C-alpha positions as a Python dict, from the first residue, in 0.01 Angstrom:
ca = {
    (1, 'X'): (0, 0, 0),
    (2, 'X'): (290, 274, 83),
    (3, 'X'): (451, -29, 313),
    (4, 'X'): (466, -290, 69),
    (5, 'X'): (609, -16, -191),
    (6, 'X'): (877, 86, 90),
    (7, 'X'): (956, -310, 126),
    (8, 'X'): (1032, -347, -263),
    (9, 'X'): (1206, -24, -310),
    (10, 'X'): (1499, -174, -96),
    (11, 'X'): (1651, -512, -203),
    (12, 'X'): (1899, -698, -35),
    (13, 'X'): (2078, -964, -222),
    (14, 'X'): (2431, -1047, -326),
    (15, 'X'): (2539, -869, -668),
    (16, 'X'): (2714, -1146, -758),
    (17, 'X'): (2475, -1402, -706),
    (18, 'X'): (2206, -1188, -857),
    (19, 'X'): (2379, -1132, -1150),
    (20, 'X'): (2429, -1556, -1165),
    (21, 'X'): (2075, -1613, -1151),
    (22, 'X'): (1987, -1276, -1363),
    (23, 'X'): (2187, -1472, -1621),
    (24, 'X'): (2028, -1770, -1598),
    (25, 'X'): (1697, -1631, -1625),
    (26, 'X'): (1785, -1507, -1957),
    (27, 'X'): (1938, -1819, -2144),
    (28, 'X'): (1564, -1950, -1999),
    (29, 'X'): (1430, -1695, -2228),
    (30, 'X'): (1597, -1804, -2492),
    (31, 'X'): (1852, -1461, -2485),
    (32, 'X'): (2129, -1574, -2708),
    (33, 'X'): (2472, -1609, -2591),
    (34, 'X'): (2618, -1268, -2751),
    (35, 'X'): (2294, -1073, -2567),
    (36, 'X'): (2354, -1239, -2224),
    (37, 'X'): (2711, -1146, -2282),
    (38, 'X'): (2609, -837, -2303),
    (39, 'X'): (2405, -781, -2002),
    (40, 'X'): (2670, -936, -1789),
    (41, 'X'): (2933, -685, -1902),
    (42, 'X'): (2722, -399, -1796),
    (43, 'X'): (2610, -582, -1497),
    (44, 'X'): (3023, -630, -1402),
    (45, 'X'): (3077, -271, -1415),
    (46, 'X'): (2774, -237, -1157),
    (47, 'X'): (2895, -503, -942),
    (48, 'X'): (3244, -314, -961),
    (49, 'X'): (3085, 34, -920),
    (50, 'X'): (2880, -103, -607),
    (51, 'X'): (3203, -249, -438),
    (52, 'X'): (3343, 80, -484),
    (53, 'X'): (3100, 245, -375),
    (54, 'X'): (2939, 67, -65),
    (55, 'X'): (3251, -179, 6),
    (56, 'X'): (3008, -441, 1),
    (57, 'X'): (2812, -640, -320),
    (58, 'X'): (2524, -592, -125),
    (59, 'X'): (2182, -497, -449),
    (60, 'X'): (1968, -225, -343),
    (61, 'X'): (1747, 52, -551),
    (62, 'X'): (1894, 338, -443),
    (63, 'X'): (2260, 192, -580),
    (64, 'X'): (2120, 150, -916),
    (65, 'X'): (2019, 474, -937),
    (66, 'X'): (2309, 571, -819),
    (67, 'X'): (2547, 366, -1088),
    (68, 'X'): (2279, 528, -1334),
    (69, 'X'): (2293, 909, -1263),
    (70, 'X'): (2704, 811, -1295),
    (71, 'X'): (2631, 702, -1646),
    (72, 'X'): (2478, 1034, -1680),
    (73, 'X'): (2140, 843, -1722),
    (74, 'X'): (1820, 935, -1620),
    (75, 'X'): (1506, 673, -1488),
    (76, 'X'): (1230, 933, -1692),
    (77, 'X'): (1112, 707, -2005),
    (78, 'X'): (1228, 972, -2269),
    (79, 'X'): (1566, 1157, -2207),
    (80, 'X'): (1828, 1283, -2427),
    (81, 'X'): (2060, 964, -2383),
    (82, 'X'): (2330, 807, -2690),
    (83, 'X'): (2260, 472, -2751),
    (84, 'X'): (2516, 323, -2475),
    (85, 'X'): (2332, 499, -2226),
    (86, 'X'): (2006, 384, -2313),
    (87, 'X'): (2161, 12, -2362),
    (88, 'X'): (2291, 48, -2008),
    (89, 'X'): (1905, 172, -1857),
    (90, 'X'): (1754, -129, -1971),
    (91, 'X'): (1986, -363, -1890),
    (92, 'X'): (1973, -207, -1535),
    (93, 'X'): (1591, -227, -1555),
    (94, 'X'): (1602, -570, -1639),
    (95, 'X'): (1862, -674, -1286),
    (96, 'X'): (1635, -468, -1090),
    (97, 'X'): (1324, -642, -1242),
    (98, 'X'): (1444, -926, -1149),
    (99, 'X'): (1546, -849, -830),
    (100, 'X'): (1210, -729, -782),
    (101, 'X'): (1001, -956, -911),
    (102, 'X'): (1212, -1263, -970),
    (103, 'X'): (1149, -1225, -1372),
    (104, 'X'): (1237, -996, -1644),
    (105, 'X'): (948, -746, -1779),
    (106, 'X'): (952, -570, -2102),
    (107, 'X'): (982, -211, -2023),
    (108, 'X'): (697, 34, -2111),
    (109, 'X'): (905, 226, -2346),
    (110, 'X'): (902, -130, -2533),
    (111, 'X'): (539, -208, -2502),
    (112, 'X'): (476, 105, -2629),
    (113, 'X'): (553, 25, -2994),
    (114, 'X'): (193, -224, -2940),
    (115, 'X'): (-55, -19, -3031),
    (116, 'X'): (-323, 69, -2796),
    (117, 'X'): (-732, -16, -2831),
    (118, 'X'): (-964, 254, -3003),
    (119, 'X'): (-1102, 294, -2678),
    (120, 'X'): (-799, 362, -2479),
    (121, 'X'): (-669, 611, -2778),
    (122, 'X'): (-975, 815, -2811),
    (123, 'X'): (-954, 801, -2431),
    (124, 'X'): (-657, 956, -2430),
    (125, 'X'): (-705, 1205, -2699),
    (126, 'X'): (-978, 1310, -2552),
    (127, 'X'): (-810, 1354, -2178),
    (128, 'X'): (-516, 1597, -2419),
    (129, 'X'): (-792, 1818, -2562),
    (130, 'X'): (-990, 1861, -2268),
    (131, 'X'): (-666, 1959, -2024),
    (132, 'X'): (-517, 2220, -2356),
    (133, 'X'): (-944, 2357, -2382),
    (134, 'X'): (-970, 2419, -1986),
    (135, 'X'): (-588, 2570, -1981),
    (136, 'X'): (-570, 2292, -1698),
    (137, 'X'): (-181, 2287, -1723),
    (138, 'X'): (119, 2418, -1955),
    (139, 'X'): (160, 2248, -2261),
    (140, 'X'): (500, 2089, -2107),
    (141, 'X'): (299, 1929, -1811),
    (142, 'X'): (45, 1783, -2005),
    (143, 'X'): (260, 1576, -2265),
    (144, 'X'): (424, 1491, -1948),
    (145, 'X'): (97, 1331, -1794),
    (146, 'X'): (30, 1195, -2096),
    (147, 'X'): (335, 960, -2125),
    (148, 'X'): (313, 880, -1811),
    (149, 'X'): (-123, 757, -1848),
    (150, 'X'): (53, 625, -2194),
    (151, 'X'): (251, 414, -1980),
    (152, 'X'): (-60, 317, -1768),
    (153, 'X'): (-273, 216, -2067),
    (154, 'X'): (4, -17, -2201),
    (155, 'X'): (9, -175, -1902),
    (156, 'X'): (-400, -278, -1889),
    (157, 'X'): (-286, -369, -2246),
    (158, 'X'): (-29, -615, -2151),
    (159, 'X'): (-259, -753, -1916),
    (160, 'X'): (-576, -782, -2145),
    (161, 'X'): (-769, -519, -2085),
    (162, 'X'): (-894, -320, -2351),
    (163, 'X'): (-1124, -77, -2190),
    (164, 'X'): (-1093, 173, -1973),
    (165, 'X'): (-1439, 76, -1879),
    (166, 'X'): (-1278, -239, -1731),
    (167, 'X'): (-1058, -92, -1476),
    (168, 'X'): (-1031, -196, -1102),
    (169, 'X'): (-871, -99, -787),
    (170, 'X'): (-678, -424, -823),
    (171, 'X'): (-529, -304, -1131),
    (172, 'X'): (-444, -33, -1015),
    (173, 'X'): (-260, -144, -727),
    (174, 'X'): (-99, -373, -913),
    (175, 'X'): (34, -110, -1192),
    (176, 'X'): (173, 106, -877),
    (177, 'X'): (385, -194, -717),
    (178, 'X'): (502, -298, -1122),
    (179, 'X'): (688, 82, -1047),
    (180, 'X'): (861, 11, -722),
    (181, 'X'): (1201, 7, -901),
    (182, 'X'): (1137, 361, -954),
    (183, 'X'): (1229, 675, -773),
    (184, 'X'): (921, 784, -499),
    (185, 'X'): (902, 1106, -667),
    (186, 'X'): (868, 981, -1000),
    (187, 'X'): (577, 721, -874),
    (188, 'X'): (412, 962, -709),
    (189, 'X'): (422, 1177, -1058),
    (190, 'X'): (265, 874, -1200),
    (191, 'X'): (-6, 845, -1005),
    (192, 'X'): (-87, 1211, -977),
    (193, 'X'): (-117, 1164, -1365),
    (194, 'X'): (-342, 856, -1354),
    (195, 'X'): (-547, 1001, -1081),
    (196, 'X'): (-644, 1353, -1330),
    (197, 'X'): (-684, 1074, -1595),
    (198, 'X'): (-936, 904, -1407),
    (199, 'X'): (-1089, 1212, -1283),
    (200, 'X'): (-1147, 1307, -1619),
    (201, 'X'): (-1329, 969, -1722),
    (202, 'X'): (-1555, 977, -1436),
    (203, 'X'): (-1613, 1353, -1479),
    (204, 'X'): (-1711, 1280, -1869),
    (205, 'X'): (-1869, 995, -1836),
    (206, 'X'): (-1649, 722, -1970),
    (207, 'X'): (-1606, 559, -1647),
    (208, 'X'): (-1880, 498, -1439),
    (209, 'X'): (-1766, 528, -1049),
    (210, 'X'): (-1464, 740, -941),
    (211, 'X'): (-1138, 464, -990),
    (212, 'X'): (-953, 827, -883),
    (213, 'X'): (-1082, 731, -519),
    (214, 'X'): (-847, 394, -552),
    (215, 'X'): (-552, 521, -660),
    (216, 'X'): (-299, 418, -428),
    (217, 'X'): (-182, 755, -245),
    (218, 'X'): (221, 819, -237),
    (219, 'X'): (334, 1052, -19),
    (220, 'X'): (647, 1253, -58),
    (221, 'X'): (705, 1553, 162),
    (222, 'X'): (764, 1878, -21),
    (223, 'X'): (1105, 1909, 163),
    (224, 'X'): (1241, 1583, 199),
    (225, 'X'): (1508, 1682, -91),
    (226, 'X'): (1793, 1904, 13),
    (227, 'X'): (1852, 2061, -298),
    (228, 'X'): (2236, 1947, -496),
    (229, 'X'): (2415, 2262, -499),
    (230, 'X'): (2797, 2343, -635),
    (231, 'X'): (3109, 2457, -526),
    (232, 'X'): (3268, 2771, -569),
    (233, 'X'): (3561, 2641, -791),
    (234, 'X'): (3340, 2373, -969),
    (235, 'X'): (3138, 2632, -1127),
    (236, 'X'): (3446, 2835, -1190),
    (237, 'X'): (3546, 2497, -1363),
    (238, 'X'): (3249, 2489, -1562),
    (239, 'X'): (3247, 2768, -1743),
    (240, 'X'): (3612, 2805, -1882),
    (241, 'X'): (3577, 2443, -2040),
    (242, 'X'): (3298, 2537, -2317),
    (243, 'X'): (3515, 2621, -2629),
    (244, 'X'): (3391, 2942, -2730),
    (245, 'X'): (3564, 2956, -3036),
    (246, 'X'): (3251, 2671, -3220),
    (247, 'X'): (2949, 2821, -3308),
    (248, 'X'): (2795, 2500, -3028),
    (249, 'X'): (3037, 2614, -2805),
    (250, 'X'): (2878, 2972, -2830),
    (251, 'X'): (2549, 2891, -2777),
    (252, 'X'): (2654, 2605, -2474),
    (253, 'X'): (2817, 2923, -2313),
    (254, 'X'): (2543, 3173, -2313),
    (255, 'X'): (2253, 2851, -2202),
    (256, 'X'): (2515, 2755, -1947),
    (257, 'X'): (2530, 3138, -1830),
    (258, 'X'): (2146, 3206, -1808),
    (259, 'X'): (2141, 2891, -1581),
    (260, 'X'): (2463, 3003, -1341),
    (261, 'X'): (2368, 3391, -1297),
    (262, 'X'): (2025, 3368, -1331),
    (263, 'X'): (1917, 3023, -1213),
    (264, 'X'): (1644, 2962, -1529),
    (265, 'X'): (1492, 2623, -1569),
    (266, 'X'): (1533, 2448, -1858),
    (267, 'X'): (1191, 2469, -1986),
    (268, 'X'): (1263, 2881, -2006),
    (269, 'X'): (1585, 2836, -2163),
    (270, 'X'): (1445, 2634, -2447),
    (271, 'X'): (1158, 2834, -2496),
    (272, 'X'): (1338, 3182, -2533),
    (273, 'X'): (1265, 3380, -2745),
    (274, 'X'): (1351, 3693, -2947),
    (275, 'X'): (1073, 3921, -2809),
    (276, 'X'): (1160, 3835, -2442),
    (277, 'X'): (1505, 4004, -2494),
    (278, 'X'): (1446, 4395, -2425),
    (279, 'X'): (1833, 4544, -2465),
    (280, 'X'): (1711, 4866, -2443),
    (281, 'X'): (1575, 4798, -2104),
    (282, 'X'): (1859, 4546, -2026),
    (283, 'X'): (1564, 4310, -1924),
    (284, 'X'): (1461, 3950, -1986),
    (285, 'X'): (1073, 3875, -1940),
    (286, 'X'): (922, 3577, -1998),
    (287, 'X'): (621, 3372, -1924),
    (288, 'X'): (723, 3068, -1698),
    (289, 'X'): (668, 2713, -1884),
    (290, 'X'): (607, 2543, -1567),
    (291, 'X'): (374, 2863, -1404),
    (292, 'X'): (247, 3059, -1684),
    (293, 'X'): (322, 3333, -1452),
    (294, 'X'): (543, 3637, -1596),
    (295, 'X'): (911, 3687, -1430),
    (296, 'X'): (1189, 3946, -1501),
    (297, 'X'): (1589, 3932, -1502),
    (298, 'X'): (1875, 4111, -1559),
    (299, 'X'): (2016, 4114, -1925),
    (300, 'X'): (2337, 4183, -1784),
    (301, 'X'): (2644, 4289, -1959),
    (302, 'X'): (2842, 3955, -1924),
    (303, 'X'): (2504, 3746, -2033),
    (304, 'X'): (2433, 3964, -2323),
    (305, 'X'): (2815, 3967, -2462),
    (306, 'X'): (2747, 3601, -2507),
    (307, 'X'): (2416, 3620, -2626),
    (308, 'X'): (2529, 3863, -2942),
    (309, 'X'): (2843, 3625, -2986),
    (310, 'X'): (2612, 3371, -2994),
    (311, 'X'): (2367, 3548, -3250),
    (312, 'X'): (2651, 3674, -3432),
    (313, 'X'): (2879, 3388, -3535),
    (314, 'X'): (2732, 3094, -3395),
    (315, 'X'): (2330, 3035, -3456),
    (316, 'X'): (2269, 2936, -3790),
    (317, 'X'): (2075, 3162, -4039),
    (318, 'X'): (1665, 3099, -3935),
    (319, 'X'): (1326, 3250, -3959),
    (320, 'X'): (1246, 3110, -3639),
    (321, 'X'): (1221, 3345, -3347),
    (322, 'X'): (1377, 3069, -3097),
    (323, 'X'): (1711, 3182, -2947),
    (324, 'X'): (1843, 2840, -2932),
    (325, 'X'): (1844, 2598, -3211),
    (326, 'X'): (2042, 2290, -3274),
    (327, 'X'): (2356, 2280, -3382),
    (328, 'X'): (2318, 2051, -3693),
    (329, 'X'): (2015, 2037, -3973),
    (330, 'X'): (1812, 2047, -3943),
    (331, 'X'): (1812, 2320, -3766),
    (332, 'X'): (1482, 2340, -3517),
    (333, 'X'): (1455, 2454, -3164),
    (334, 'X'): (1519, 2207, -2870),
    (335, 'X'): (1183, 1966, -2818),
    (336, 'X'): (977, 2029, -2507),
    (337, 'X'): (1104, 1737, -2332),
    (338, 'X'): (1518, 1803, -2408),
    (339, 'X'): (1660, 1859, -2046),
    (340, 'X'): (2019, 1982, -2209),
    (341, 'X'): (2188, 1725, -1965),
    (342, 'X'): (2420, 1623, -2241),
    (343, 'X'): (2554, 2002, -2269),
    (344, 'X'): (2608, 2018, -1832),
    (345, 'X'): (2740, 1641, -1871),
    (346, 'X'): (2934, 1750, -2174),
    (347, 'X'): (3159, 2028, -1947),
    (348, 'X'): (3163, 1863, -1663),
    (349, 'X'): (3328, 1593, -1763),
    (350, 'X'): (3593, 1802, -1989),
    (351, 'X'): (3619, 2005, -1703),
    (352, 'X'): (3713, 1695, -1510),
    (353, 'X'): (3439, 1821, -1186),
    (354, 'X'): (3340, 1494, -988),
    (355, 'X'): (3009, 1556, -804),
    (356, 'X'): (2909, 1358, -537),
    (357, 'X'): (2727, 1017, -618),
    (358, 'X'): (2418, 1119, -453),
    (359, 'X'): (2453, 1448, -586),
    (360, 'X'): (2184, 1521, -925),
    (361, 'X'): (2417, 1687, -1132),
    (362, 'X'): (2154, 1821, -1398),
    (363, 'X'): (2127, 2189, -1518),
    (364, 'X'): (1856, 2188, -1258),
    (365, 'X'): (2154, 2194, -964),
    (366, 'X'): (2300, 2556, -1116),
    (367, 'X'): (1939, 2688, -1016),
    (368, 'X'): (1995, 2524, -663),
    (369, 'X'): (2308, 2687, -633),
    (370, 'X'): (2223, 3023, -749),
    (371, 'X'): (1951, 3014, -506),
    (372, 'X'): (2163, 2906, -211),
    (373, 'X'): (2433, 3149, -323),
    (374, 'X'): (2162, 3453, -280),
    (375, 'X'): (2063, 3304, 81),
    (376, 'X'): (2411, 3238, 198),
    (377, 'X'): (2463, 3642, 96),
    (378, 'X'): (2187, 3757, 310),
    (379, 'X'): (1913, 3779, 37),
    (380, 'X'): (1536, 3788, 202),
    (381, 'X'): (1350, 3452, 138),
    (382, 'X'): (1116, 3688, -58),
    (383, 'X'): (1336, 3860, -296),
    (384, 'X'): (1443, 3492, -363),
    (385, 'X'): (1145, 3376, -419),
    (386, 'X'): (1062, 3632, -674),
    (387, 'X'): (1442, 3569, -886),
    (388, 'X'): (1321, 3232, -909),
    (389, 'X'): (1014, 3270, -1022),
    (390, 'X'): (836, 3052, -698),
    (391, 'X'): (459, 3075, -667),
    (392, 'X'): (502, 2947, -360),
    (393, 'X'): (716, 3075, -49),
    (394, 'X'): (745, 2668, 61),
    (395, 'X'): (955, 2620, -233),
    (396, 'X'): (1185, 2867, -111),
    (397, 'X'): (1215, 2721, 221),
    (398, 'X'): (1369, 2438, 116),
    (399, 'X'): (1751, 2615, 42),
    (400, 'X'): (1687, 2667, 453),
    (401, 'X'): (1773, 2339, 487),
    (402, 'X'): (2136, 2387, 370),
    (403, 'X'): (2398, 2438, 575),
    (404, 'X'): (2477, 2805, 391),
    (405, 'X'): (2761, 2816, 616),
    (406, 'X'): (2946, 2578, 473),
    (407, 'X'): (2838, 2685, 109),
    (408, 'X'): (3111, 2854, -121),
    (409, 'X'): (3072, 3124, -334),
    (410, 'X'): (2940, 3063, -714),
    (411, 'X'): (2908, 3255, -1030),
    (412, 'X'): (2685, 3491, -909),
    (413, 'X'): (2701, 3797, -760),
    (414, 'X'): (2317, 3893, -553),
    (415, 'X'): (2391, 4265, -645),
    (416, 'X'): (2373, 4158, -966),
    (417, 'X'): (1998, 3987, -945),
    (418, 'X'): (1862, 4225, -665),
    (419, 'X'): (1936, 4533, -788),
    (420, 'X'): (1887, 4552, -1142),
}
């Protein structure tokens, strides 16, 4: 199975004539003019972006994904995207479909709006309770692997199948090649998410044999990503871009600062809270979304400056005992599934950095950077492990990788992290 997924995830063809038959395909459809108009527009500016890029209007995967993380788009089915962005996805979905497959398929975040069989729903609802009753997972990870068995159901939906009694290794291998146009780490997500799913059917009974056994197994090595990290005077960059002065640009600043000093994942920043703030102690403690497992930092003096600015004159009056709300009413807390891209994209851009193409350019790569900023200083693998809040020391291996040499200093200074 892992060959034939290798074979589709690279594509060779001609943009150009790609984009001639693409077009064709549609007005088969029955796309009016305007909407094939459309496509083609977005299409030309991938065509141009790939000549740039490659020298060449030669189609692959990995160039999509590439012309998409330019766009500041992601491939996950729900991200924090304006409309343009999300127009741009699927019409890039639908050239790679057809690439693929030599027809266009309606996305899953389309066949979604179907609604599912009793079966498959009380399925479903019943895989939810059981993972929040056994404290399998954080809350984050299991609305995570439930879109993506969502995704999965609506598939054996578009194909007539009602039942989860009725699924077969066929399907199955059939669902997992539908997802070659994705990225190997987000299949392999997938099917790590179908496989508990199925796990949990046989365990309970609604499934007679095992289908977790015939799951088709994707294999991505723990370290096969070098970790995106930033330069010394494009974090520098960052920073001085936010306008301070705005009540969003107060709050941008101090999210943008707990990412670039101390390296906290998104999920933490969201989820911060009043009672994790101890000024007299100058400490932040919190209970990892992704772990569960407690970690402490620094409040330092330059973090908590812009946290009381923040609190001050730029959050809006709330009962609510999240740090960070939203800008405009109403005004909640971010949703569990908000990855703040737009606020890294926002000063990146005004800050005119350009990142490599390859490069992921999410909040995630200020954690990368802190982290290789501590191990280009001299910082044990173990004290690093422990500022970033690893369970496991393997995780931290993989800033080895990097070529610290060549790294420049960021916005952090280790005396700052280690000693405090």
């Amino acid at each position: 199975m892992n060959s034939i997924l290798v074979s589709k995830l690279k594509c060779f063809k001609r943009v150009s004539s790609l984009i001639a038959s693409a077009a064709k395909h549609l007005e088969s459809l029955g796309y009016r003019q305007g909407t094939i108009g459309n496509y083609q527009y977005i299409w030309k500016e991938f065509a141009q972006f790939a000549q740039k890029n490659s020298g060449e209007e030669t189609f692959s995967t990995d160039l999509v994904f590439q012309f998409l993380d330019s766009c500041g788009i992601s491939d996950k089915v729900e991200t924090n995207m304006t409309l343009r962005q999300r127009h741009i996805r699927n019409v890039m979905h639908a050239l790679t479909d057809f690439a693929l497959h030599g027809c266009i398929q309606r996305r899953s975040h389309v066949v979604a709006k179907t609604r599912l069989s009793d079966n498959m729903e009380e399925a479903l609802s019943g895989y939810e309770h059981f993972c929040s009753e056994q404290l399998w997972s954080p809350l984050g990870t299991i609305r995570s692997r439930n879109r993506d068995i969502t995704r999965f159901l609506h598939y054996l939906n578009s194909h007539g199948i009602a039942s989860v009694k009725e699924i077969q290794a066929s399907i199955l291998s059939r669902f997992v090649t539908s997802c070659a146009h994705l990225k190997p780490a987000t299949i392999a997500h997938l099917v790590s998410s179908i496989r508990s799913f199925l796990r949990y059917l046989y365990m309970t009974g609604g499934i007679s044999i095992n289908m977790a056994e015939y799951v088709p197994k994707i294999r991505i090595r723990s370290d096969a990503h070098i970790p995106s990290v930033w330069k010394s005077d494009e974090v520098d960059a960052l920073l001085p871009a936010v306008d301070r002065s705005s009540p969003c640009g107060k709050r941008d600043y101090a999210i943008l600062l707990l990412a670039v000093r101390l390296g906290m994942r998104v999920s933490d920043i969201r989820n911060l809270r009043f009672e994790n703030l101890l000024w007299g102690q100058a400490r932040i403690e919190i209970n990892q979304a992704k772990s569960s497992e407690p970690l402490a930092l620094p409040l330092t003096e330059k973090i908590g400056n812009a946290l009381i600015d923040y609190l001050r004159y730029g959050r809006p009056a709330s009962q609510l005992r999240e740090v960070f709300l939203k800008a405009n009413a109403p005004f909640m807390p971010f949703s569990y599934n908000n990855n703040l891209h737009y606020i890294i994209t926002r000063y990146r851009r005004r800050a005119a950095i350009k990142l490599p193409a390859q490069n992921r350019k999410g909040m995630h790569s200020l954690r990368h950077t802190m982290a290789s900023r501590l191990l280009e200083a001299g910082v044990p693998l173990e004290t690093i492990s422990g500022i970033m809040g690893h369970i496991s020391m393997d995780t931290t291996r993989i800033y080895t990788k990097i070529n610290v040499e060549a790294l420049q200093s960021v916005a952090i200074d280790p005396e700052e992290v280690t000693h405090a």
